[in-house]
XYZ file of C-alpha atoms in Angstrom:
725
model
C -80.714 10.248 -16.858
C -83.352 13.130 -16.088
C -86.485 11.613 -14.897
C -89.435 11.443 -17.246
C -91.387 14.501 -17.301
C -95.124 14.736 -18.491
C -95.885 16.389 -21.734
C -96.211 20.021 -20.775
C -97.799 22.230 -23.258
C -99.476 25.751 -22.941
C -102.647 26.693 -24.394
C -103.165 29.670 -26.838
C -104.416 31.925 -23.829
C -101.468 30.982 -21.669
C -98.957 31.617 -24.472
C -100.728 34.993 -24.832
C -100.247 35.892 -21.350
C -96.472 34.443 -20.933
C -95.619 36.610 -24.048
C -97.356 39.655 -22.321
C -95.189 39.101 -19.308
C -91.909 38.894 -21.148
C -92.723 42.007 -23.105
C -93.595 43.761 -19.999
C -90.149 43.039 -18.478
C -88.304 43.521 -21.629
C -90.592 45.541 -23.857
C -90.105 47.265 -27.225
C -89.659 50.886 -25.956
C -91.414 53.932 -27.585
C -89.592 56.887 -29.459
C -89.325 59.091 -26.182
C -87.986 56.082 -23.995
C -85.523 55.200 -26.802
C -84.272 58.779 -27.147
C -83.717 58.808 -23.534
C -81.836 55.650 -23.125
C -79.538 56.304 -26.272
C -78.723 59.739 -24.846
C -77.691 58.172 -21.703
C -75.776 55.160 -23.322
C -74.142 57.753 -25.762
C -72.839 59.811 -23.050
C -71.173 56.804 -21.138
C -69.636 55.716 -24.430
C -68.366 59.190 -25.553
C -65.195 58.706 -23.872
C -64.437 55.418 -25.362
C -62.735 54.514 -28.532
C -65.916 53.479 -30.338
C -67.894 54.556 -33.450
C -70.763 56.520 -31.967
C -72.860 56.054 -35.011
C -72.648 52.445 -34.507
C -73.251 52.502 -31.027
C -76.193 54.600 -31.365
C -77.692 52.246 -34.055
C -76.928 49.254 -31.878
C -78.754 50.965 -29.009
C -81.718 51.823 -30.985
C -82.202 48.413 -32.148
C -81.799 46.975 -28.545
C -84.417 49.574 -27.260
C -86.860 48.431 -30.045
C -86.174 44.602 -29.395
C -88.968 43.032 -27.324
C -88.636 39.666 -25.345
C -91.096 38.070 -28.052
C -88.733 39.052 -30.824
C -85.952 37.491 -28.891
C -87.914 34.151 -28.716
C -88.072 34.428 -24.917
C -91.529 32.949 -24.477
C -90.637 29.886 -26.488
C -87.418 29.600 -24.443
C -89.514 29.904 -21.119
C -91.919 27.119 -22.184
C -89.098 24.932 -23.490
C -87.545 25.205 -19.909
C -90.805 24.373 -18.126
C -91.125 21.250 -20.220
C -87.252 20.072 -19.895
C -86.138 21.062 -16.209
C -89.057 22.211 -14.067
C -90.786 19.418 -12.007
C -94.294 18.522 -13.394
C -96.217 19.910 -10.372
C -94.335 23.106 -10.594
C -94.766 23.635 -14.266
C -98.583 22.908 -13.586
C -98.534 25.660 -10.874
C -97.042 28.008 -13.218
C -99.601 27.043 -16.052
C -102.409 27.845 -13.583
C -101.191 31.078 -12.818
C -100.971 31.930 -16.449
C -104.593 30.684 -16.699
C -105.596 32.848 -13.857
C -103.628 35.940 -15.584
C -105.669 35.163 -18.628
C -109.016 35.578 -16.978
C -110.695 38.838 -15.571
C -111.745 36.897 -12.366
C -108.119 35.658 -11.784
C -106.636 38.938 -12.546
C -108.914 40.755 -10.168
C -107.651 38.479 -7.396
C -103.952 38.570 -8.520
C -103.632 42.158 -9.814
C -106.639 43.932 -8.520
C -107.779 44.722 -12.080
C -110.862 42.974 -13.779
C -109.063 42.580 -17.100
C -106.798 39.916 -18.560
C -103.056 40.731 -18.197
C -102.530 40.727 -22.019
C -105.338 43.174 -22.543
C -103.738 45.682 -20.215
C -101.471 48.688 -21.913
C -98.073 48.420 -20.832
C -98.243 50.892 -17.910
C -101.209 48.704 -16.791
C -99.048 45.560 -16.812
C -96.122 47.177 -15.296
C -98.356 48.492 -12.496
C -99.565 44.835 -11.909
C -96.065 43.693 -11.762
C -95.119 46.269 -9.186
C -97.931 45.556 -7.193
C -96.780 41.941 -7.100
C -93.137 42.708 -6.256
C -94.381 45.040 -3.172
C -97.348 42.865 -2.117
C -97.701 42.132 1.633
C -98.369 38.470 0.492
C -95.301 36.294 0.185
C -97.144 34.153 -2.450
C -97.602 37.146 -4.793
C -94.066 38.413 -4.218
C -92.923 34.722 -5.232
C -95.006 35.107 -8.495
C -93.061 38.287 -9.375
C -89.699 36.917 -8.457
C -90.052 33.664 -10.271
C -91.254 35.293 -13.480
C -88.610 37.970 -13.396
C -85.650 35.577 -12.996
C -86.797 32.928 -15.502
C -87.722 35.493 -18.175
C -84.600 37.750 -18.051
C -82.310 34.768 -17.662
C -83.669 33.280 -20.789
C -83.461 36.568 -22.546
C -79.782 37.201 -22.003
C -78.024 33.836 -21.375
C -78.171 32.741 -25.144
C -80.483 32.309 -27.951
C -81.879 35.523 -29.400
C -80.303 37.667 -26.701
C -76.833 36.947 -28.000
C -77.556 39.564 -30.509
C -77.297 42.133 -27.528
C -74.054 40.758 -26.184
C -71.705 43.312 -28.141
C -73.710 46.069 -26.990
C -73.482 44.882 -23.425
C -69.596 44.511 -23.833
C -69.904 40.661 -23.247
C -67.848 39.006 -26.123
C -69.212 35.525 -25.112
C -67.366 32.457 -25.595
C -64.538 31.905 -28.234
C -65.436 29.640 -31.251
C -64.281 25.969 -30.867
C -61.283 25.892 -33.318
C -59.743 28.811 -31.330
C -60.258 26.851 -28.039
C -58.766 23.730 -29.755
C -55.704 25.738 -30.659
C -55.102 27.160 -27.476
C -55.492 23.842 -25.728
C -53.050 22.403 -28.179
C -50.561 25.207 -27.729
C -50.805 24.499 -24.046
C -50.039 20.727 -24.334
C -53.320 19.714 -23.092
C -54.794 16.471 -24.255
C -58.312 15.505 -23.943
C -58.957 12.072 -22.607
C -62.131 10.561 -24.346
C -64.138 8.542 -21.816
C -65.750 5.621 -23.179
C -69.271 4.828 -21.650
C -70.628 1.506 -20.899
C -73.807 2.636 -22.523
C -72.625 1.722 -26.014
C -72.851 -1.925 -25.073
C -76.081 -1.995 -23.377
C -79.022 -3.048 -25.597
C -81.105 -4.845 -23.223
C -81.823 -5.174 -19.505
C -78.442 -6.196 -18.105
C -76.889 -7.486 -14.874
C -73.019 -6.982 -14.113
C -70.641 -7.666 -11.298
C -68.046 -5.270 -9.788
C -65.969 -4.993 -6.658
C -67.412 -1.608 -6.137
C -69.979 0.689 -7.806
C -69.612 4.471 -7.409
C -72.750 6.352 -7.878
C -71.689 9.957 -8.873
C -68.769 11.252 -10.837
C -68.188 14.643 -8.833
C -65.390 15.367 -6.381
C -66.247 12.448 -4.019
C -66.970 9.677 -6.541
C -63.977 10.656 -8.654
C -61.600 10.155 -5.783
C -63.221 6.934 -4.715
C -62.948 5.447 -8.209
C -59.371 6.474 -8.786
C -58.167 5.162 -5.451
C -59.986 1.998 -5.666
C -59.116 1.459 -9.475
C -55.619 2.260 -8.843
C -55.524 -0.444 -5.752
C -56.661 -3.221 -8.527
C -60.105 -3.295 -7.806
C -62.922 -3.590 -10.508
C -64.782 -0.283 -10.352
C -68.012 0.872 -12.202
C -68.970 4.758 -12.013
C -72.367 5.586 -12.567
C -73.589 9.200 -13.468
C -77.245 10.360 -14.152
C -75.940 13.329 -16.076
C -74.659 13.355 -19.510
C -70.983 12.956 -20.622
C -69.911 15.755 -22.976
C -66.822 15.860 -24.656
C -65.012 19.181 -25.116
C -66.235 19.609 -28.717
C -69.867 19.160 -27.483
C -69.884 22.191 -25.174
C -70.372 25.493 -26.516
C -69.322 27.914 -23.709
C -72.495 29.597 -24.131
C -73.975 30.317 -20.720
C -77.682 29.398 -21.186
C -76.712 26.013 -23.035
C -74.189 25.338 -20.084
C -77.225 25.780 -17.605
C -79.144 23.562 -19.579
C -76.657 20.635 -20.097
C -74.317 20.997 -17.144
C -76.446 21.923 -14.094
C -78.837 20.048 -11.962
C -82.408 20.739 -13.346
C -80.992 23.327 -15.839
C -79.966 25.780 -13.053
C -83.453 26.100 -11.677
C -83.420 24.221 -8.464
C -84.649 26.202 -5.482
C -85.983 25.596 -1.875
C -89.667 24.782 -2.091
C -90.518 27.165 1.003
C -88.251 30.136 0.392
C -87.318 30.186 -3.252
C -83.538 30.200 -2.358
C -81.828 29.616 -5.835
C -79.516 26.329 -5.672
C -76.735 25.717 -8.258
C -75.316 22.238 -8.520
C -73.482 20.281 -11.090
C -75.573 17.786 -13.130
C -73.212 16.375 -15.659
C -69.986 13.994 -15.845
C -67.516 15.272 -13.421
C -70.297 16.768 -11.054
C -69.753 20.107 -9.494
C -66.105 20.033 -10.447
C -67.227 20.402 -14.166
C -68.812 24.116 -13.370
C -67.263 25.440 -10.292
C -64.729 28.077 -9.824
C -61.021 27.118 -8.922
C -60.959 28.744 -5.712
C -59.180 26.169 -3.338
C -59.727 26.908 0.435
C -58.679 24.253 2.922
C -60.897 23.370 5.996
C -60.408 26.193 8.449
C -58.601 24.751 11.517
C -61.608 25.970 13.835
C -64.041 23.936 11.785
C -61.547 20.934 11.969
C -61.505 21.227 15.684
C -65.152 21.482 15.891
C -65.823 18.407 14.102
C -63.051 16.471 16.382
C -64.483 17.727 19.560
C -68.065 18.320 19.234
C -68.982 15.435 16.687
C -66.226 13.022 18.160
C -64.348 12.792 14.542
C -60.884 12.862 16.071
C -58.978 12.339 12.674
C -60.261 15.833 11.605
C -57.727 17.167 14.071
C -54.955 14.885 13.030
C -52.103 14.647 10.286
C -54.297 12.145 8.747
C -56.808 14.526 7.373
C -53.931 17.087 6.685
C -52.200 14.619 4.649
C -55.190 13.690 2.661
C -55.662 17.633 1.774
C -51.898 17.582 0.775
C -52.272 14.776 -1.380
C -55.239 16.163 -2.889
C -53.856 19.627 -3.475
C -50.876 18.123 -5.274
C -53.022 16.277 -7.591
C -55.312 18.799 -8.784
C -52.209 21.390 -8.816
C -53.392 23.998 -6.184
C -51.220 26.894 -6.270
C -50.827 30.018 -4.282
C -48.184 31.739 -6.216
C -48.266 33.969 -9.017
C -52.156 34.422 -9.028
C -53.343 37.221 -11.144
C -56.576 39.198 -10.535
C -59.258 40.462 -12.795
C -60.781 43.846 -12.323
C -63.545 42.668 -10.197
C -61.020 40.989 -7.616
C -58.633 44.189 -8.107
C -61.530 46.543 -6.711
C -62.351 44.050 -3.941
C -58.790 44.054 -2.856
C -58.427 47.672 -3.009
C -61.501 48.255 -1.139
C -60.710 45.900 1.691
C -57.204 47.437 2.082
C -58.611 50.997 2.196
C -61.406 49.877 4.644
C -58.857 48.250 6.791
C -60.131 44.743 6.317
C -58.405 41.474 5.907
C -57.837 40.135 2.462
C -55.789 37.507 0.918
C -55.199 35.649 -2.481
C -57.391 32.472 -2.735
C -55.378 29.444 -4.069
C -56.365 28.195 -7.240
C -56.249 24.740 -9.126
C -55.749 26.394 -12.536
C -53.064 25.147 -15.046
C -52.447 28.841 -15.818
C -53.080 31.556 -13.345
C -51.386 34.333 -15.379
C -53.144 37.682 -16.394
C -55.562 37.120 -19.313
C -55.367 33.228 -19.220
C -57.555 31.855 -21.981
C -60.620 30.555 -20.982
C -60.292 31.530 -17.178
C -63.551 33.447 -17.041
C -65.656 30.558 -18.597
C -64.958 27.497 -16.397
C -68.413 27.722 -14.913
C -69.616 27.157 -18.433
C -67.699 23.909 -19.108
C -63.959 23.866 -19.114
C -63.322 23.724 -22.767
C -59.785 24.638 -22.389
C -59.065 22.415 -19.435
C -57.397 25.042 -17.687
C -58.930 23.932 -14.603
C -57.991 20.788 -12.892
C -61.351 19.216 -12.342
C -62.313 15.730 -11.975
C -62.179 14.805 -15.786
C -58.690 15.983 -15.889
C -57.500 14.385 -12.849
C -59.339 11.628 -10.687
C -61.570 10.381 -13.288
C -58.741 10.225 -15.910
C -56.527 8.305 -13.155
C -59.281 5.795 -12.703
C -59.645 5.359 -16.434
C -55.898 4.827 -16.717
C -55.548 2.438 -13.832
C -54.108 -0.980 -14.173
C -57.487 -2.347 -13.850
C -59.329 0.653 -15.768
C -62.662 1.742 -14.085
C -65.644 1.737 -16.242
C -68.218 4.558 -16.664
C -71.770 4.950 -17.545
C -73.656 8.381 -18.122
C -77.307 8.940 -18.365
C -77.881 6.184 -15.541
C -80.262 6.916 -12.917
C -79.840 4.649 -9.729
C -83.293 4.144 -8.231
C -81.999 2.197 -5.191
C -79.138 0.509 -3.318
C -80.034 -3.114 -2.883
C -79.177 -4.724 0.591
C -79.904 -7.759 2.464
C -79.574 -8.598 6.083
C -77.710 -5.322 6.709
C -75.368 -5.734 3.864
C -75.097 -3.730 0.582
C -75.235 -5.874 -2.412
C -75.390 -3.585 -5.312
C -77.673 -1.251 -7.051
C -80.772 -1.038 -9.413
C -80.803 1.592 -12.123
C -82.044 2.721 -15.465
C -79.661 3.380 -18.125
C -80.059 4.786 -21.654
C -78.606 2.155 -23.955
C -76.946 2.502 -27.266
C -80.427 2.216 -28.964
C -81.262 5.360 -27.198
C -83.904 3.447 -25.016
C -83.876 2.897 -21.288
C -82.815 -0.311 -20.069
C -82.754 -1.875 -16.419
C -79.293 -2.260 -15.200
C -78.495 -4.283 -12.201
C -75.089 -4.174 -10.525
C -73.869 -6.727 -7.813
C -71.057 -5.096 -5.911
C -69.162 -5.845 -2.823
C -69.157 -2.376 -1.908
C -71.390 0.597 -2.924
C -70.193 4.118 -2.770
C -73.008 7.007 -2.833
C -71.410 10.100 -4.170
C -74.483 11.784 -5.700
C -73.846 15.256 -3.591
C -75.947 16.383 -0.785
C -79.116 16.630 -2.865
C -79.134 13.241 -4.433
C -77.314 11.178 -2.060
C -79.968 11.423 0.774
C -82.758 11.014 -1.849
C -81.097 7.790 -2.888
C -80.849 6.712 0.550
C -84.379 7.343 1.282
C -85.432 5.552 -1.765
C -83.377 2.532 -0.822
C -85.561 1.960 2.279
C -82.735 1.873 4.593
C -84.034 1.567 8.417
C -83.016 5.016 9.168
C -83.918 4.586 12.698
C -82.769 8.200 13.807
C -84.562 9.577 10.859
C -81.437 11.827 10.136
C -81.099 11.114 6.178
C -81.785 14.245 4.400
C -81.761 16.300 7.698
C -78.853 18.824 8.417
C -78.953 20.532 4.989
C -76.347 23.434 4.980
C -76.420 25.743 2.057
C -73.898 28.693 2.557
C -76.459 30.934 1.740
C -75.114 33.883 -0.391
C -76.368 37.314 -0.808
C -74.634 39.700 -3.135
C -73.640 43.536 -3.145
C -73.490 44.982 -6.577
C -71.831 48.359 -7.223
C -71.309 50.712 -10.489
C -67.767 52.123 -11.159
C -67.922 55.757 -12.355
C -68.091 56.698 -16.102
C -64.548 56.869 -17.388
C -62.982 54.185 -14.896
C -61.957 50.945 -16.515
C -64.717 48.597 -17.265
C -65.001 45.765 -14.800
C -66.300 43.104 -17.079
C -66.382 40.528 -14.315
C -66.819 37.668 -16.698
C -63.183 38.161 -17.851
C -60.339 36.388 -16.017
C -60.519 33.746 -13.280
C -63.284 34.546 -10.947
C -62.772 34.253 -6.949
C -58.884 34.862 -6.730
C -59.152 36.795 -3.456
C -61.192 36.111 -0.248
C -61.690 38.238 3.125
C -62.174 36.536 6.294
C -63.113 39.722 8.099
C -66.358 38.478 9.128
C -65.731 34.781 9.487
C -65.773 34.972 13.453
C -69.490 36.043 13.109
C -71.311 38.808 15.118
C -71.797 36.344 17.986
C -67.996 35.198 17.924
C -68.961 31.733 17.316
C -67.045 31.137 13.962
C -70.447 30.931 12.189
C -69.807 34.248 10.209
C -69.295 34.687 6.526
C -66.514 34.848 3.841
C -66.401 38.017 1.276
C -65.626 36.746 -2.131
C -65.846 37.930 -5.848
C -68.172 35.921 -8.257
C -68.038 35.447 -11.881
C -71.196 36.835 -13.574
C -71.963 36.264 -17.197
C -74.622 38.068 -19.350
C -77.757 36.029 -18.461
C -77.053 35.990 -14.424
C -75.836 39.417 -14.687
C -78.922 40.739 -16.459
C -80.942 38.960 -14.027
C -79.219 40.528 -11.225
C -79.826 44.059 -12.744
C -83.545 43.289 -13.016
C -83.546 42.874 -9.400
C -82.206 46.479 -9.128
C -84.343 48.019 -11.726
C -87.998 48.341 -12.781
C -89.227 46.394 -15.622
C -89.159 48.119 -19.263
C -87.107 51.421 -19.915
C -85.366 51.419 -16.675
C -84.147 47.897 -16.947
C -82.957 48.297 -20.502
C -81.260 51.531 -19.584
C -79.378 49.880 -16.479
C -78.463 46.621 -18.166
C -76.300 48.560 -20.739
C -74.292 49.091 -17.504
C -73.514 45.558 -17.141
C -69.630 45.773 -17.853
C -69.443 48.533 -15.146
C -70.909 46.731 -12.284
C -68.692 45.107 -9.683
C -70.071 42.361 -7.294
C -68.992 41.091 -3.998
C -70.774 37.919 -2.376
C -71.658 37.360 1.176
C -71.193 33.630 1.914
C -72.589 32.676 5.287
C -71.472 29.543 7.245
C -74.805 28.633 8.129
C -75.143 27.331 11.857
C -78.798 26.077 11.129
C -80.191 23.704 8.715
C -82.896 22.694 6.425
C -83.856 19.315 4.762
C -84.191 17.142 1.707
C -87.436 15.166 1.377
C -88.780 13.135 -1.244
C -91.657 14.230 -3.408
C -94.332 11.636 -4.629
C -92.105 10.661 -7.622
C -89.102 9.911 -5.205
C -87.248 12.838 -6.355
C -85.506 15.288 -3.872
C -87.015 18.509 -2.829
C -85.202 21.104 -0.645
C -86.673 23.030 2.365
C -84.566 25.911 4.075
C -85.295 28.866 6.053
C -82.645 31.429 6.870
C -82.422 31.585 10.612
C -82.136 34.631 12.693
C -78.702 33.850 13.602
C -77.533 33.277 10.023
C -79.437 36.669 9.058
C -77.475 38.467 11.540
C -74.197 36.867 10.127
C -75.473 37.771 6.564
C -76.270 41.400 7.537
C -72.773 41.748 9.164
C -71.352 40.799 5.767
C -73.405 42.944 3.643
C -72.360 45.912 5.839
C -68.727 45.316 5.275
C -69.154 44.575 1.535
C -70.919 47.761 1.143
C -68.031 49.482 2.916
C -65.643 47.740 0.763
C -67.267 48.748 -2.377
C -67.457 52.434 -1.358
C -63.870 52.384 -0.157
C -63.002 51.296 -3.712
C -64.515 54.362 -5.270
C -67.771 53.154 -6.840
C -70.522 55.780 -7.813
C -73.569 53.535 -6.605
C -74.024 50.488 -4.577
C -76.816 48.308 -3.623
C -78.033 44.979 -2.458
C -80.671 42.400 -3.955
C -83.289 43.525 -1.244
C -86.395 44.525 -3.330
C -87.295 47.189 -0.840
C -84.350 49.148 -1.602
C -84.771 49.508 -5.260
C -82.072 50.856 -7.336
C -78.295 51.258 -6.652
C -77.985 53.943 -4.041
C -75.809 56.791 -5.810
C -73.198 58.059 -3.512
C -71.422 61.420 -3.133
C -67.943 61.432 -4.791
C -64.757 60.499 -2.902
C -63.880 64.260 -2.475
C -66.652 64.648 -0.353
C -65.608 62.432 2.440
C -68.005 63.405 5.211
C -71.078 63.183 3.036
C -70.004 59.938 1.395
C -69.440 58.363 4.678
C -72.837 59.560 5.785
C -74.654 57.979 2.729
C -72.825 54.645 3.293
C -74.132 54.926 7.002
C -77.727 55.496 5.789
C -77.475 52.645 3.273
C -76.183 50.330 5.748
C -79.014 51.245 8.195
C -81.772 50.714 5.501
C -80.174 47.167 4.583
C -80.416 46.246 8.481
C -83.769 47.715 8.775
C -85.420 45.825 5.710
C -83.744 42.380 6.383
C -84.710 39.284 4.563
C -88.646 39.229 3.890
C -89.803 36.121 2.096
C -89.516 36.446 -1.619
C -88.133 40.097 -1.406
C -84.442 39.368 -1.455
C -82.508 37.341 -3.860
C -80.510 34.427 -2.067
C -78.329 31.781 -3.933
C -76.355 28.680 -2.739
C -73.551 27.043 -4.702
C -72.625 24.753 -1.960
C -74.828 22.026 -0.527
C -73.661 19.867 2.567
C -74.432 17.739 5.373
C -77.485 15.699 4.612
C -75.912 12.167 5.357
C -73.987 13.535 8.372
C -70.916 11.883 9.773
C -70.397 11.311 13.327
C -69.303 9.242 16.234
C -72.679 7.876 17.193
C -75.378 5.937 15.396
C -77.948 8.059 17.299
C -76.820 11.461 16.035
C -75.408 10.887 12.436
C -76.041 8.691 9.080
C -72.408 7.470 8.451
C -69.456 6.605 10.922
C -65.909 8.139 10.897
C -65.057 5.869 7.782
C -67.963 6.933 5.786
C -69.912 3.658 6.240
C -73.502 3.752 6.731
C -74.404 2.720 10.561
C -77.133 0.300 9.385
C -75.893 -1.236 6.079
C -72.427 -2.402 5.851
C -70.558 -2.067 2.814
C -72.468 1.111 1.982
C -70.313 4.056 2.038
C -71.021 7.942 1.480
C -68.193 9.882 0.018
C -69.277 13.471 -0.830
C -70.081 16.824 0.891
C -73.355 15.168 2.325
C -71.153 13.738 5.168
C -70.063 17.137 6.539
C -71.128 17.360 10.257
C -71.760 21.103 9.594
C -71.241 23.633 7.045
C -67.592 23.985 6.243
C -67.352 27.550 6.248
C -65.089 27.714 3.133
C -65.511 26.507 -0.409
C -66.144 22.823 0.277
C -64.244 21.467 -2.765
C -61.151 20.610 -0.937
C -62.861 19.357 2.174
C -64.936 17.075 0.040
C -61.883 15.689 -1.841
C -59.930 15.134 1.391
C -62.714 13.343 3.091
C -63.184 11.195 -0.012
C -59.538 10.309 0.109
C -59.796 9.052 3.674
C -62.956 7.105 3.022
C -61.247 5.547 0.114
C -58.492 4.323 2.197
C -61.099 2.669 4.585
C -62.636 0.955 1.574
C -59.466 -0.468 0.180
C -58.710 -2.190 3.743
C -62.171 -3.439 3.649
C -61.988 -4.978 0.089
C -59.574 -7.424 -0.523
C -57.475 -7.874 -3.848
C -59.945 -8.637 -6.553
C -59.796 -12.468 -7.130
C -59.820 -11.875 -10.831
C -56.300 -10.239 -10.754
């Protein structure tokens, strides 16, 4: 259940300013601008099998359409009300108020006029000044507004009318999805929620209560339930049946992601994507299944005293996990984005290999493969709802489940865990207090919410390490455009991330804290947001976003050596703090250089990064001009290294959060022991990526599942068979 959010309502002047901002980033173009954009787009479409008169009409309509006409201001306000913490929403409200006054605009934009009263060139000049300001606070304003406005404009709602022109087909209708699922023999399991029996404050008894239904919690629940223990799984997010998911990107962000996909670090604005629904991160992650690298296992064994990671025990756990979620390395097909990546790696002389997948269908054009990040309506991915949660529900003593249940604290007495206190939405739609008494408490809320829960639970925390050691695998992106006439990339089609390069894994310092290079899946909303970072607001943005289907992307995923922190705010909610260290910046620059060279080797016509100072994609000489092209690539690489990563001047993302309840061999240097049990409270276990001693250096799903499997064996040894069996 999401925390209660104070009513948020913009005033008339704030709404006017917000609408003006939206219509500056995405304006209705004038005749001359429209003619220029139409001419450019028609020249690109001329060689395609399309009715050019229809393309022209659609392009004109797109040029004339403003953000206000698409309903973007209302969508932004609704997001502030639903997903943004009250203090952050209030801060944005103050900004809108300041931009609604002449005095405020003099301070913010250097002009003594309200933002809405300026003409469009004047408004664009103000935004350009914010983007290039020497003050990080002003750059933060620009990046926050741009990302939120463009995302809401193209991820759903009124922006869906533009999808066809962008070459984005969007999700299939539910009846076709259901038919595909039926033809493949996939049968949905409908989970029954305890909420339906709750009409008042309630107390219940279980052998084990598992908090969180993601990878760690699902494995714990399945292992314990199948061993005959009475298990209750509590999930703060909502359970959605397949028919309740639309596959629309914006709706998926609102429903399935933590805080609507708008979590970011408080001090640096690094965007953090995490699952926030039944099934946790497995409900929205990609299907890339990489085992924990051997050098990481050795590091955890030798430097952190966790010997089992270097033994067959952990290897056997990974084997068992891979078997259950159907990980395969054979017959993997690649979409166009991954094909270009593989081709570029091979031509550049860089290492590249197929990435194993936990997909039921890895063939070319597998239905639904490109939409697994928006809720797996096809059940093509072997996520937790298809595997371990289903196992728990089908156990001899079936596990029970509750959604929209926010656990406020773990209860404990004299160093022993006794259960949890929570607030649950009952069958009457009202919140009720839920008290669970249990012999074992398994915290599996993920690396953001697990430390927050432990901090709220007032554990002794004598070493002060709960919430510390936050690792994020920070990601930067290299984007490139294929030449006109080349096959479209359409990176949202087909399975994402089916190839990986470890060319940079050793890192510039040779310490195995380097980076991986992979390919993302980018749908219309996030894709348009990326384009906005490579273009100026207005005409240039509209012209470039029409090339979305021609864009190929490579992510640089850094194994961060240094760390941040999760802290509680005044409402007891987690806030993230993280700064990209000099060491990790060097690793990212190394990866960006190689990603640029890979893209160039694949034959793209233009390439760039998300660094604001570099602006639009850099056009390269044709492949036939070998020396000139090489010199242009070298020049871009030099500029990337020169610019670096000024605060709020580059887009950085995290989809992997780790380490905030660190596992170790000493109570002085860690939060839990090698069995996942808290050093200070017996019977309290942590079973998710928060126990990682360091960042894993690979997509962390398999590592999380493997650790959860090992932790569950210890819990089973500690729990005697239920006396009620």
